[in-house]
Amino acid sequence: MRIVTEKAWLLMLTGICCCSTICAVPPGAAIAADHLPAEEAATAAFPGSERGHKLLALESYLQSFRYPPNSEKRIELLLNVLDQDPSARMPRLMLGKALLSRKQAETYAPRLLLIASKHAGSLELVNFALQVARRSGKFENAEYKLVNQALRSVGDPASLPDSERYLYLRLADEKLAEYKRERNFEAAEQLLDGLLKNERFPEQDLIRESAGRFYRYAADFSPSERRFLGLLPSLRSVYQDKFDRIAAELAESEVKLQTVPELRRRLALYQRMGLFDDAMRIARRIYVMQPNESNLAQEVDCAMSAGRYDAALVLAEELRKKYPALSRIADMIVCRALADSGRIEEAVKFLDQLPPGKFRTEQELYLYFQGRDYKKFRKAFLAYDHKTPCKSPELLTFVLVAAEKLRDPSLLRLAVERLKKIDRLEDPLFANSVGYISAELNIDLPEAERLIRLAVAVDSRNSAFLDSLAWVQFRRGNLKEARKNIELALSCLESPEDAGTILFHAGEIALAQGEPAAALDYFRRALASPEDIELDPEAVRARIDELEKTQQ
């Protein structure tokens, strides 16, 4: 059914109501309808017809206004509307507002998913149902089944209207995520090949982005050994080559980008794919076309992300000379470029030239943090915060890390108070960090789990969020759920560099469940993982030695 505007939808429905007395109906149906309840009467007047469904939808929609916005009765009526008319936009928006909380989403997601599965061809309804399911913190078999139904319902995705084609690509991304979770790389390649070869898709850049991100992921998680007695290259190198080809195709297509909006879209795409050198090149083109302080600052940011610290230093001086009002920003760039490149002593000398004050103190705090001198950082931060309570989200991020490294509950609670005052405590990243560190320190565990669940409700496939949830459940003794979520975290990993700590947590949980063999396997895998700066290898070795002795 074609999507219509809400005004047109209501006019169409009221038109049905107005003309119902003159519409052709089966003999006796109108008479029978006079003696039936409203919904049965509508069905009798329009048996099996689209009009009958739309009339039922209108009746439920109008009845819903008799009840409070978030009431159970209104939600049920709005769900009835979508069941009868899946294209209805306003009821969907009203439901979206009513199901904002995790509890409400948990309650109604199953019914909404069932309705969406009946109308799998309505891509807007399907995507909405999946959003609510993710908000509930659960995204499991029923959701993936719905994704499959919706994708199969579309014969020629390239011929869809723009809005529906974009929704189709979002669903394809969901399917790709499922394949990644299952490590079914062959099926993922088939899905991507079908999209890449369909040149009628206007969104080729988005498809290339999905493909590039998948190939990089597959390269990270594929074995590095050559295959078939060394005659064939490793799967890791095969997938890396495919990623490189996607990147080369994108670079070749840059000649077609002639406007600043086009270049900005490409720059954002490169950043999402981790192609920071390419992003830096695009940022220079943007600045040449529109030379202003904002675009030059953007180029500096790209240089820092690419690790091109010498280039960032040159650009900082250009920023200082051309835009004197931004000299403070240039100073910050110099300090951070030196610190991030490991030239801490040079950074200290540079700061010594600056006048004392808040700005200099903030940069000194950055140097202490970057140099991992957490005790000096804590001392300097407490003095800084005593003068003026900290409102900087970046500094509070550093404070949380310092609280974990120093195992300092009072510093953690100070950070929580400051985050509350700037209304950032329940932002997903902060909520997860505070919850995880609380679990690490074994304090305020009920509140820690509440905060982590807020983060999971926003992104139910984020491996860091799921690891935090498993860890706080472990601390609270909920081992069954902890095991389930730690295994889900491992299946959702986006980079092997994040695996070490999660594998260590998995080992601790398995050990607490009385499974020493499984725990030993997790600990060994953690130690063999690529360097994870959050992992304490000595603690892992101690666990391995302990378990190996008990098995002798």
Short mmCIF file of C-alpha atoms in Angstrom, two decimals, residues 469-474 477-487 506 509:
data_model
loop_
_atom_site.label_atom_id
_atom_site.label_comp_id
_atom_site.label_asym_id
_atom_site.label_seq_id
_atom_site.Cartn_x
_atom_site.Cartn_y
_atom_site.Cartn_z
CA LEU A 469 25.53 -5.53 31.84
CA ALA A 470 27.00 -9.02 32.24
CA TRP A 471 29.60 -7.74 34.70
CA VAL A 472 27.13 -5.98 36.97
CA GLN A 473 24.85 -9.05 36.86
CA PHE A 474 27.86 -11.16 37.85
CA GLY A 477 24.96 -12.92 41.64
CA ASN A 478 22.70 -13.25 38.60
CA LEU A 479 25.04 -15.70 36.90
CA LYS A 480 22.62 -17.18 34.36
CA GLU A 481 21.80 -13.78 32.83
CA ALA A 482 25.44 -12.70 33.13
CA ARG A 483 26.57 -15.72 31.09
CA LYS A 484 23.92 -15.08 28.45
CA ASN A 485 24.90 -11.42 28.05
CA ILE A 486 28.66 -11.99 28.07
CA GLU A 487 28.30 -14.52 25.24
CA ALA A 506 33.50 -14.52 30.53
CA ILE A 509 31.51 -15.82 35.12
#
